[in-house]
PDB file of C-alpha atoms and ligand atoms in Angstrom:
ATOM      1  CA  MET A   4      -2.389  -3.588  20.838  1.00 39.00           C
ATOM      2  CA  THR A   5      -4.264  -5.762  23.227  1.00 40.00           C
ATOM      3  CA  ASP A   6      -5.974  -8.453  21.221  1.00 47.00           C
ATOM      4  CA  ALA A   7      -4.161 -11.600  20.149  1.00 49.00           C
ATOM      5  CA  TYR A   8      -3.917 -10.658  16.469  1.00 53.00           C
ATOM      6  CA  PRO A   9      -3.250  -6.947  16.373  1.00 74.00           C
ATOM      7  CA  ARG A  10      -1.980  -6.904  12.778  1.00 95.00           C
ATOM      8  CA  LYS A  11      -4.178  -7.330   9.730  1.00 96.00           C
ATOM      9  CA  LYS A  12      -2.863 -10.281   7.799  1.00 97.00           C
ATOM     10  CA  PHE A  13      -1.180  -9.721   4.447  1.00 98.00           C
ATOM     11  CA  ILE A  14      -1.532 -12.470   1.864  1.00 98.00           C
ATOM     12  CA  ALA A  15       0.415 -12.085  -1.374  1.00 98.00           C
ATOM     13  CA  GLY A  16       0.851 -14.322  -4.370  1.00 98.00           C
ATOM     14  CA  ASN A  17       4.303 -14.387  -5.932  1.00 98.00           C
ATOM     15  CA  TRP A  18       3.891 -15.347  -9.563  1.00 98.00           C
ATOM     16  CA  LYS A  19       7.643 -15.225 -10.265  1.00 98.00           C
ATOM     17  CA  MET A  20       8.275 -15.653 -14.039  1.00 98.00           C
ATOM     18  CA  HIS A  21       4.896 -17.138 -14.895  1.00 98.00           C
ATOM     19  CA  LYS A  22       1.875 -16.200 -17.013  1.00 98.00           C
ATOM     20  CA  THR A  23       1.039 -14.258 -20.153  1.00 98.00           C
ATOM     21  CA  ARG A  24      -1.706 -11.655 -20.445  1.00 98.00           C
ATOM     22  CA  GLY A  25      -4.153 -14.276 -21.744  1.00 97.00           C
ATOM     23  CA  ASP A  26      -3.472 -16.462 -18.699  1.00 98.00           C
ATOM     24  CA  VAL A  27      -4.116 -13.503 -16.435  1.00 97.00           C
ATOM     25  CA  GLU A  28      -7.524 -12.777 -17.927  1.00 96.00           C
ATOM     26  CA  THR A  29      -8.550 -16.385 -17.344  1.00 97.00           C
ATOM     27  CA  PHE A  30      -7.081 -16.317 -13.821  1.00 98.00           C
ATOM     28  CA  PHE A  31      -9.045 -13.253 -12.738  1.00 97.00           C
ATOM     29  CA  GLN A  32     -12.271 -14.448 -14.351  1.00 96.00           C
ATOM     30  CA  THR A  33     -12.053 -17.521 -12.110  1.00 97.00           C
ATOM     31  CA  PHE A  34     -10.721 -15.602  -9.099  1.00 96.00           C
ATOM     32  CA  ASN A  35     -13.463 -12.973  -9.234  1.00 95.00           C
ATOM     33  CA  ARG A  36     -16.182 -15.578  -9.806  1.00 95.00           C
ATOM     34  CA  LEU A  37     -15.065 -17.696  -6.837  1.00 96.00           C
ATOM     35  CA  ILE A  38     -14.811 -14.653  -4.600  1.00 94.00           C
ATOM     36  CA  SER A  39     -18.258 -13.370  -5.518  1.00 93.00           C
ATOM     37  CA  GLU A  40     -19.782 -16.873  -5.085  1.00 95.00           C
ATOM     38  CA  SER A  41     -18.307 -16.975  -1.601  1.00 92.00           C
ATOM     39  CA  GLY A  42     -19.898 -13.714  -0.526  1.00 91.00           C
ATOM     40  CA  GLY A  43     -17.784 -11.010  -2.133  1.00 91.00           C
ATOM     41  CA  PHE A  44     -14.429  -9.447  -1.573  1.00 92.00           C
ATOM     42  CA  SER A  45     -15.440  -7.216   1.331  1.00 92.00           C
ATOM     43  CA  GLN A  46     -15.566 -10.224   3.684  1.00 92.00           C
ATOM     44  CA  ILE A  47     -12.021 -11.177   2.741  1.00 94.00           C
ATOM     45  CA  ALA A  48     -10.860  -7.570   2.993  1.00 94.00           C
ATOM     46  CA  GLU A  49     -12.002  -7.473   6.615  1.00 94.00           C
ATOM     47  CA  ARG A  50      -9.438 -10.122   7.482  1.00 94.00           C
ATOM     48  CA  TYR A  51      -6.722  -9.792   4.858  1.00 96.00           C
ATOM     49  CA  ASP A  52      -4.823  -7.339   2.698  1.00 97.00           C
ATOM     50  CA  VAL A  53      -4.385  -9.244  -0.566  1.00 98.00           C
ATOM     51  CA  ALA A  54      -1.780  -8.668  -3.277  1.00 98.00           C
ATOM     52  CA  PHE A  55      -0.089 -10.335  -6.227  1.00 98.00           C
ATOM     53  CA  GLY A  56       3.580  -9.879  -7.117  1.00 98.00           C
ATOM     54  CA  VAL A  57       3.654 -10.159 -10.897  1.00 98.00           C
ATOM     55  CA  PRO A  58       5.985  -9.666 -13.881  1.00 98.00           C
ATOM     56  CA  ALA A  59       6.020  -6.084 -15.205  1.00 98.00           C
ATOM     57  CA  THR A  60       4.480  -7.197 -18.511  1.00 98.00           C
ATOM     58  CA  LEU A  61       1.306  -8.058 -16.589  1.00 98.00           C
ATOM     59  CA  PHE A  62       0.815  -4.926 -14.470  1.00 98.00           C
ATOM     60  CA  GLU A  63      -1.885  -3.442 -16.653  1.00 97.00           C
ATOM     61  CA  THR A  64      -3.833  -6.650 -17.240  1.00 97.00           C
ATOM     62  CA  CYS A  65      -3.689  -7.469 -13.525  1.00 98.00           C
ATOM     63  CA  GLU A  66      -4.882  -3.993 -12.556  1.00 97.00           C
ATOM     64  CA  GLN A  67      -7.850  -4.491 -14.878  1.00 96.00           C
ATOM     65  CA  GLY A  68      -8.465  -7.930 -13.363  1.00 95.00           C
ATOM     66  CA  VAL A  69      -8.585  -6.672  -9.765  1.00 95.00           C
ATOM     67  CA  LYS A  70     -10.386  -3.415 -10.526  1.00 91.00           C
ATOM     68  CA  SER A  71     -13.546  -4.084  -8.567  1.00 79.00           C
ATOM     69  CA  THR A  72     -11.716  -5.589  -5.568  1.00 88.00           C
ATOM     70  CA  GLY A  73      -9.249  -4.230  -3.033  1.00 90.00           C
ATOM     71  CA  VAL A  74      -6.478  -6.495  -4.306  1.00 96.00           C
ATOM     72  CA  ARG A  75      -3.115  -4.778  -4.855  1.00 97.00           C
ATOM     73  CA  ILE A  76      -0.479  -5.411  -7.490  1.00 98.00           C
ATOM     74  CA  LEU A  77       3.209  -5.604  -6.568  1.00 98.00           C
ATOM     75  CA  ALA A  78       6.381  -5.641  -8.652  1.00 98.00           C
ATOM     76  CA  GLN A  79       8.993  -8.325  -7.948  1.00 98.00           C
ATOM     77  CA  ASN A  80      12.000  -6.018  -7.946  1.00 98.00           C
ATOM     78  CA  CYS A  81      13.027  -2.385  -8.454  1.00 98.00           C
ATOM     79  CA  HIS A  82      16.136  -0.248  -8.796  1.00 98.00           C
ATOM     80  CA  TRP A  83      17.063   2.288  -6.114  1.00 98.00           C
ATOM     81  CA  GLU A  84      17.929   5.091  -8.528  1.00 98.00           C
ATOM     82  CA  ALA A  85      15.066   7.157  -9.946  1.00 98.00           C
ATOM     83  CA  GLN A  86      16.439   7.026 -13.498  1.00 98.00           C
ATOM     84  CA  GLY A  87      19.667   6.586 -15.416  1.00 98.00           C
ATOM     85  CA  ALA A  88      21.838   4.223 -17.415  1.00 98.00           C
ATOM     86  CA  PHE A  89      20.654   0.952 -15.856  1.00 98.00           C
ATOM     87  CA  THR A  90      19.595  -1.200 -18.789  1.00 98.00           C
ATOM     88  CA  GLY A  91      16.821  -3.618 -17.974  1.00 97.00           C
ATOM     89  CA  GLU A  92      15.908  -2.049 -14.644  1.00 98.00           C
ATOM     90  CA  LEU A  93      12.706  -0.376 -13.421  1.00 98.00           C
ATOM     91  CA  SER A  94      12.745   2.532 -10.972  1.00 98.00           C
ATOM     92  CA  VAL A  95      10.308   3.354  -8.182  1.00 98.00           C
ATOM     93  CA  PRO A  96       8.842   6.361 -10.074  1.00 98.00           C
ATOM     94  CA  MET A  97       8.242   4.029 -13.054  1.00 98.00           C
ATOM     95  CA  LEU A  98       6.460   1.514 -10.837  1.00 98.00           C
ATOM     96  CA  LYS A  99       4.341   4.276  -9.331  1.00 98.00           C
ATOM     97  CA  ASP A 100       3.511   5.491 -12.802  1.00 98.00           C
ATOM     98  CA  ALA A 101       2.426   1.949 -13.703  1.00 98.00           C
ATOM     99  CA  GLY A 102       0.029   1.973 -10.735  1.00 97.00           C
ATOM    100  CA  VAL A 103       1.597  -0.735  -8.593  1.00 98.00           C
ATOM    101  CA  HIS A 104       1.311  -0.643  -4.809  1.00 98.00           C
ATOM    102  CA  GLY A 105       4.776  -1.885  -3.841  1.00 98.00           C
ATOM    103  CA  ALA A 106       7.510  -4.393  -4.626  1.00 98.00           C
ATOM    104  CA  ILE A 107       8.840  -7.693  -3.332  1.00 98.00           C
ATOM    105  CA  ILE A 108      12.592  -7.215  -2.813  1.00 98.00           C
ATOM    106  CA  GLY A 109      15.464  -9.469  -1.788  1.00 98.00           C
ATOM    107  CA  HIS A 110      13.745 -12.706  -2.780  1.00 98.00           C
ATOM    108  CA  SER A 111      16.174 -15.605  -2.342  1.00 97.00           C
ATOM    109  CA  GLU A 112      15.978 -16.374  -6.063  1.00 97.00           C
ATOM    110  CA  ARG A 113      17.229 -12.867  -6.818  1.00 98.00           C
ATOM    111  CA  ARG A 114      19.926 -13.195  -4.173  1.00 97.00           C
ATOM    112  CA  GLN A 115      20.991 -16.538  -5.672  1.00 96.00           C
ATOM    113  CA  TYR A 116      20.735 -15.854  -9.423  1.00 97.00           C
ATOM    114  CA  ASN A 117      21.247 -12.095  -9.572  1.00 97.00           C
ATOM    115  CA  GLY A 118      23.790 -11.610  -6.799  1.00 97.00           C
ATOM    116  CA  GLU A 119      21.520  -9.327  -4.800  1.00 97.00           C
ATOM    117  CA  THR A 120      23.174  -8.260  -1.532  1.00 98.00           C
ATOM    118  CA  ASN A 121      21.670  -7.069   1.743  1.00 98.00           C
ATOM    119  CA  GLU A 122      23.027  -3.614   0.957  1.00 98.00           C
ATOM    120  CA  ALA A 123      21.248  -3.533  -2.418  1.00 98.00           C
ATOM    121  CA  VAL A 124      18.031  -4.747  -0.789  1.00 98.00           C
ATOM    122  CA  GLY A 125      18.342  -1.962   1.794  1.00 98.00           C
ATOM    123  CA  LYS A 126      18.757   0.672  -0.918  1.00 98.00           C
ATOM    124  CA  LYS A 127      15.655  -0.649  -2.681  1.00 98.00           C
ATOM    125  CA  TRP A 128      13.697  -0.547   0.602  1.00 98.00           C
ATOM    126  CA  GLN A 129      14.772   3.050   1.127  1.00 98.00           C
ATOM    127  CA  ALA A 130      13.814   4.029  -2.453  1.00 98.00           C
ATOM    128  CA  LEU A 131      10.410   2.353  -2.185  1.00 98.00           C
ATOM    129  CA  SER A 132       9.600   3.982   1.160  1.00 98.00           C
ATOM    130  CA  ARG A 133      10.717   7.392  -0.082  1.00 97.00           C
ATOM    131  CA  GLY A 134       8.540   6.918  -3.142  1.00 97.00           C
ATOM    132  CA  GLY A 135       5.493   5.934  -1.087  1.00 97.00           C
ATOM    133  CA  LEU A 136       5.409   2.305  -2.248  1.00 98.00           C
ATOM    134  CA  LEU A 137       5.250  -0.733   0.026  1.00 98.00           C
ATOM    135  CA  PRO A 138       8.488  -2.740   0.379  1.00 98.00           C
ATOM    136  CA  VAL A 139       8.041  -6.482   1.004  1.00 98.00           C
ATOM    137  CA  ILE A 140      11.502  -7.564   2.132  1.00 98.00           C
ATOM    138  CA  CYS A 141      12.404 -11.259   1.940  1.00 98.00           C
ATOM    139  CA  ILE A 142      14.902 -12.863   4.287  1.00 98.00           C
ATOM    140  CA  GLY A 143      15.616 -16.468   5.219  1.00 98.00           C
ATOM    141  CA  GLU A 144      18.241 -19.111   5.814  1.00 97.00           C
ATOM    142  CA  SER A 145      19.419 -21.927   3.541  1.00 96.00           C
ATOM    143  CA  ARG A 146      19.138 -25.588   4.459  1.00 94.00           C
ATOM    144  CA  SER A 147      22.847 -25.838   5.374  1.00 95.00           C
ATOM    145  CA  GLU A 148      22.593 -22.721   7.530  1.00 96.00           C
ATOM    146  CA  ARG A 149      19.609 -24.192   9.410  1.00 95.00           C
ATOM    147  CA  GLU A 150      21.358 -27.545   9.826  1.00 94.00           C
ATOM    148  CA  ALA A 151      24.429 -25.757  11.192  1.00 97.00           C
ATOM    149  CA  GLY A 152      22.229 -24.027  13.804  1.00 97.00           C
ATOM    150  CA  LYS A 153      22.840 -20.627  12.210  1.00 97.00           C
ATOM    151  CA  THR A 154      19.266 -19.573  11.406  1.00 97.00           C
ATOM    152  CA  GLU A 155      19.125 -16.731  13.915  1.00 98.00           C
ATOM    153  CA  GLU A 156      22.598 -15.481  13.047  1.00 98.00           C
ATOM    154  CA  VAL A 157      21.726 -15.377   9.318  1.00 98.00           C
ATOM    155  CA  LEU A 158      18.425 -13.572   9.923  1.00 98.00           C
ATOM    156  CA  SER A 159      20.123 -11.102  12.218  1.00 98.00           C
ATOM    157  CA  VAL A 160      22.851 -10.251   9.676  1.00 98.00           C
ATOM    158  CA  GLN A 161      20.295  -9.906   6.870  1.00 98.00           C
ATOM    159  CA  LEU A 162      18.202  -7.517   8.957  1.00 98.00           C
ATOM    160  CA  ARG A 163      21.148  -5.458  10.237  1.00 98.00           C
ATOM    161  CA  GLU A 164      22.875  -5.044   6.885  1.00 98.00           C
ATOM    162  CA  THR A 165      19.633  -4.262   5.089  1.00 98.00           C
ATOM    163  CA  LEU A 166      18.472  -1.780   7.705  1.00 98.00           C
ATOM    164  CA  SER A 167      21.824   0.026   7.583  1.00 97.00           C
ATOM    165  CA  GLN A 168      20.605   1.534   4.282  1.00 98.00           C
ATOM    166  CA  VAL A 169      17.192   2.593   5.576  1.00 97.00           C
ATOM    167  CA  SER A 170      16.642   5.991   7.211  1.00 96.00           C
ATOM    168  CA  LYS A 171      14.602   6.563  10.367  1.00 93.00           C
ATOM    169  CA  ASP A 172      12.043   8.456   8.326  1.00 93.00           C
ATOM    170  CA  SER A 173      11.557   5.515   6.000  1.00 95.00           C
ATOM    171  CA  LEU A 174      10.856   3.240   8.950  1.00 94.00           C
ATOM    172  CA  GLY A 175       7.839   5.410   9.607  1.00 92.00           C
ATOM    173  CA  HIS A 176       6.346   4.054   6.361  1.00 95.00           C
ATOM    174  CA  ASP A 177       4.645   0.686   6.247  1.00 96.00           C
ATOM    175  CA  PHE A 178       6.768  -2.310   5.260  1.00 97.00           C
ATOM    176  CA  VAL A 179       6.359  -6.074   5.343  1.00 98.00           C
ATOM    177  CA  ILE A 180       9.025  -8.659   6.162  1.00 98.00           C
ATOM    178  CA  ALA A 181       8.679 -12.039   4.458  1.00 98.00           C
ATOM    179  CA  TYR A 182      10.416 -14.861   6.298  1.00 98.00           C
ATOM    180  CA  GLU A 183      11.153 -17.407   3.597  1.00 97.00           C
ATOM    181  CA  PRO A 184      13.405 -20.289   4.598  1.00 97.00           C
ATOM    182  CA  VAL A 185      15.180 -21.073   1.326  1.00 95.00           C
ATOM    183  CA  TRP A 186      14.848 -24.824   1.912  1.00 95.00           C
ATOM    184  CA  ALA A 187      11.052 -24.503   1.924  1.00 94.00           C
ATOM    185  CA  ILE A 188      10.664 -22.461  -1.277  1.00 92.00           C
ATOM    186  CA  GLY A 189       9.180 -24.461  -4.134  1.00 89.00           C
ATOM    187  CA  THR A 190      10.241 -27.717  -2.474  1.00 91.00           C
ATOM    188  CA  GLY A 191       6.978 -28.859  -0.917  1.00 87.00           C
ATOM    189  CA  LEU A 192       8.802 -28.786   2.440  1.00 88.00           C
ATOM    190  CA  THR A 193       7.094 -26.330   4.750  1.00 89.00           C
ATOM    191  CA  ALA A 194       8.460 -24.995   7.999  1.00 91.00           C
ATOM    192  CA  THR A 195       6.318 -26.394  10.794  1.00 95.00           C
ATOM    193  CA  PRO A 196       4.129 -23.796  12.506  1.00 96.00           C
ATOM    194  CA  ASP A 197       6.498 -24.016  15.511  1.00 97.00           C
ATOM    195  CA  GLN A 198       9.607 -23.463  13.381  1.00 96.00           C
ATOM    196  CA  ALA A 199       8.016 -20.565  11.528  1.00 97.00           C
ATOM    197  CA  GLU A 200       6.563 -18.966  14.675  1.00 98.00           C
ATOM    198  CA  ALA A 201       9.963 -19.187  16.418  1.00 98.00           C
ATOM    199  CA  ALA A 202      11.683 -17.464  13.484  1.00 98.00           C
ATOM    200  CA  HIS A 203       9.006 -14.750  13.386  1.00 98.00           C
ATOM    201  CA  VAL A 204       9.338 -14.116  17.126  1.00 98.00           C
ATOM    202  CA  PHE A 205      13.106 -13.823  16.685  1.00 98.00           C
ATOM    203  CA  ILE A 206      12.717 -11.401  13.734  1.00 98.00           C
ATOM    204  CA  ARG A 207      10.297  -9.256  15.722  1.00 98.00           C
ATOM    205  CA  ARG A 208      12.708  -9.168  18.667  1.00 98.00           C
ATOM    206  CA  GLU A 209      15.589  -8.148  16.398  1.00 98.00           C
ATOM    207  CA  LEU A 210      13.443  -5.446  14.804  1.00 97.00           C
ATOM    208  CA  ALA A 211      12.579  -4.080  18.240  1.00 97.00           C
ATOM    209  CA  GLU A 212      16.307  -3.607  18.848  1.00 96.00           C
ATOM    210  CA  LEU A 213      17.121  -2.274  15.406  1.00 96.00           C
ATOM    211  CA  THR A 214      14.101   0.006  14.974  1.00 95.00           C
ATOM    212  CA  SER A 215      11.715   0.544  17.892  1.00 95.00           C
ATOM    213  CA  LYS A 216       9.313  -1.530  19.925  1.00 95.00           C
ATOM    214  CA  ALA A 217       6.336   0.213  18.315  1.00 94.00           C
ATOM    215  CA  CYS A 218       7.651  -0.461  14.820  1.00 95.00           C
ATOM    216  CA  SER A 219       8.392  -4.122  15.612  1.00 96.00           C
ATOM    217  CA  GLU A 220       4.879  -4.632  16.977  1.00 96.00           C
ATOM    218  CA  ALA A 221       3.174  -2.972  14.040  1.00 96.00           C
ATOM    219  CA  VAL A 222       5.165  -4.606  11.245  1.00 97.00           C
ATOM    220  CA  ARG A 223       3.683  -7.579   9.477  1.00 98.00           C
ATOM    221  CA  ILE A 224       6.013 -10.580   9.277  1.00 98.00           C
ATOM    222  CA  ILE A 225       4.653 -13.032   6.737  1.00 98.00           C
ATOM    223  CA  TYR A 226       5.742 -16.604   6.009  1.00 98.00           C
ATOM    224  CA  GLY A 227       6.709 -17.971   2.590  1.00 97.00           C
ATOM    225  CA  GLY A 228       7.767 -21.455   1.536  1.00 96.00           C
ATOM    226  CA  SER A 229       5.362 -24.052   0.143  1.00 95.00           C
ATOM    227  CA  MET A 230       2.323 -22.503   1.822  1.00 96.00           C
ATOM    228  CA  ASN A 231      -0.798 -24.072   0.308  1.00 96.00           C
ATOM    229  CA  PRO A 232      -4.496 -24.617   1.068  1.00 97.00           C
ATOM    230  CA  SER A 233      -3.693 -27.596   3.338  1.00 97.00           C
ATOM    231  CA  ASN A 234      -1.169 -25.937   5.621  1.00 96.00           C
ATOM    232  CA  ALA A 235      -2.146 -22.243   5.438  1.00 97.00           C
ATOM    233  CA  ARG A 236      -4.735 -22.284   8.207  1.00 96.00           C
ATOM    234  CA  GLU A 237      -2.375 -23.675  10.801  1.00 97.00           C
ATOM    235  CA  LEU A 238       0.481 -21.360   9.829  1.00 97.00           C
ATOM    236  CA  LEU A 239      -1.776 -18.300   9.714  1.00 97.00           C
ATOM    237  CA  GLY A 240      -3.145 -19.255  13.131  1.00 96.00           C
ATOM    238  CA  CYS A 241       0.217 -18.546  14.799  1.00 97.00           C
ATOM    239  CA  PRO A 242       0.224 -15.218  16.662  1.00 96.00           C
ATOM    240  CA  ASN A 243       3.356 -13.873  14.993  1.00 97.00           C
ATOM    241  CA  ILE A 244       2.646 -15.094  11.463  1.00 98.00           C
ATOM    242  CA  ASP A 245       0.934 -12.110   9.897  1.00 98.00           C
ATOM    243  CA  GLY A 246       0.258 -13.558   6.473  1.00 98.00           C
ATOM    244  CA  GLY A 247       1.862 -15.447   3.625  1.00 98.00           C
ATOM    245  CA  LEU A 248       3.916 -15.025   0.473  1.00 98.00           C
ATOM    246  CA  ILE A 249       2.686 -17.773  -1.765  1.00 98.00           C
ATOM    247  CA  GLY A 250       4.422 -18.971  -4.917  1.00 98.00           C
ATOM    248  CA  GLY A 251       3.194 -22.210  -6.510  1.00 97.00           C
ATOM    249  CA  ALA A 252      -0.211 -22.168  -4.802  1.00 97.00           C
ATOM    250  CA  SER A 253      -0.947 -18.659  -6.093  1.00 98.00           C
ATOM    251  CA  LEU A 254      -0.759 -19.668  -9.752  1.00 98.00           C
ATOM    252  CA  LYS A 255      -4.149 -21.400  -9.739  1.00 98.00           C
ATOM    253  CA  ALA A 256      -7.054 -19.167  -8.751  1.00 98.00           C
ATOM    254  CA  GLU A 257      -8.821 -22.098  -7.036  1.00 97.00           C
ATOM    255  CA  ASP A 258      -5.856 -22.792  -4.729  1.00 98.00           C
ATOM    256  CA  PHE A 259      -5.258 -19.166  -3.864  1.00 98.00           C
ATOM    257  CA  VAL A 260      -8.937 -18.533  -3.129  1.00 97.00           C
ATOM    258  CA  ARG A 261      -9.019 -21.616  -0.852  1.00 97.00           C
ATOM    259  CA  ILE A 262      -6.265 -20.021   1.194  1.00 97.00           C
ATOM    260  CA  LEU A 263      -8.283 -16.790   1.508  1.00 96.00           C
ATOM    261  CA  LEU A 264     -11.593 -18.392   2.452  1.00 92.00           C
TER     262      LEU A 264
HETATM  263  P1  LIG B  17       6.490 -21.357  -2.937  1.00 70.37           P
HETATM  264  O1  LIG B  17       7.257 -19.957  -3.183  1.00 70.37           O
HETATM  265  O2  LIG B  17       5.200 -21.018  -2.266  1.00 70.37           O
HETATM  266  O3  LIG B  17       6.298 -21.926  -4.318  1.00 70.37           O
HETATM  267  O4  LIG B  17       7.383 -22.179  -2.078  1.00 70.37           O
HETATM  268  C1  LIG B  17       7.230 -18.940  -2.219  1.00 70.37           C
HETATM  269  C2  LIG B  17       8.116 -17.803  -2.667  1.00 70.37           C
HETATM  270  O5  LIG B  17       9.156 -18.060  -3.280  1.00 70.37           O
HETATM  271  O6  LIG B  17       7.797 -16.637  -2.416  1.00 70.37           O
END
């Protein structure tokens, strides 16, 4: 890996609990029109892997919407068991059957509102890798943790405890780490490029210790937290920021496309 940007950037929308099927049809009509007016998806695909994390009710409509592009659809959660008495959950084989490419796991909203632990996130990572789906693992510190100077400690514990559930074999499968400082999510406050780059460098260094140097250099570490068309270019220009996980600015096709162009 000799050039400055050895990793293809990964840009994913995170729609959270937004949109109905009708909204999605309108979204992709606009999205596909804007992309084709700007020269077609192949130009974007040269620079970026693009995905949307969407509610399970929208998988099919989204897959229709992105059919003629290389855009991938992700779930926003999964269970680690293949099947069983887990009311309300979706397993990895079910997600595969529904045609999705991977799943966002460990998002801070799920940690906060659904009590998701690092151990649970690790089991989901393992299940996704075993099942051949892409895990997008979210980690990040809260505002009080950053103010107390504990950012690196928090990231390190999240990575260690999560990775304790992941086998060596599974690390051979592609995965993406999303660094999402909780204080920047949905707040309009963005980490500065320097703050984000420093956290990404730290995460990559930790991963080199916990996995292998080769794995840490190949893995894409993407930034999430109020990324939008005005700040994306600068953030994505940092050598260790390998993409973005974009919430609010992915809900409008115009905004999301501006980030890609
Ligand atoms: P935001 O959300 O872009 O609206 O801050 C990002 C996320 O939660 O993934």
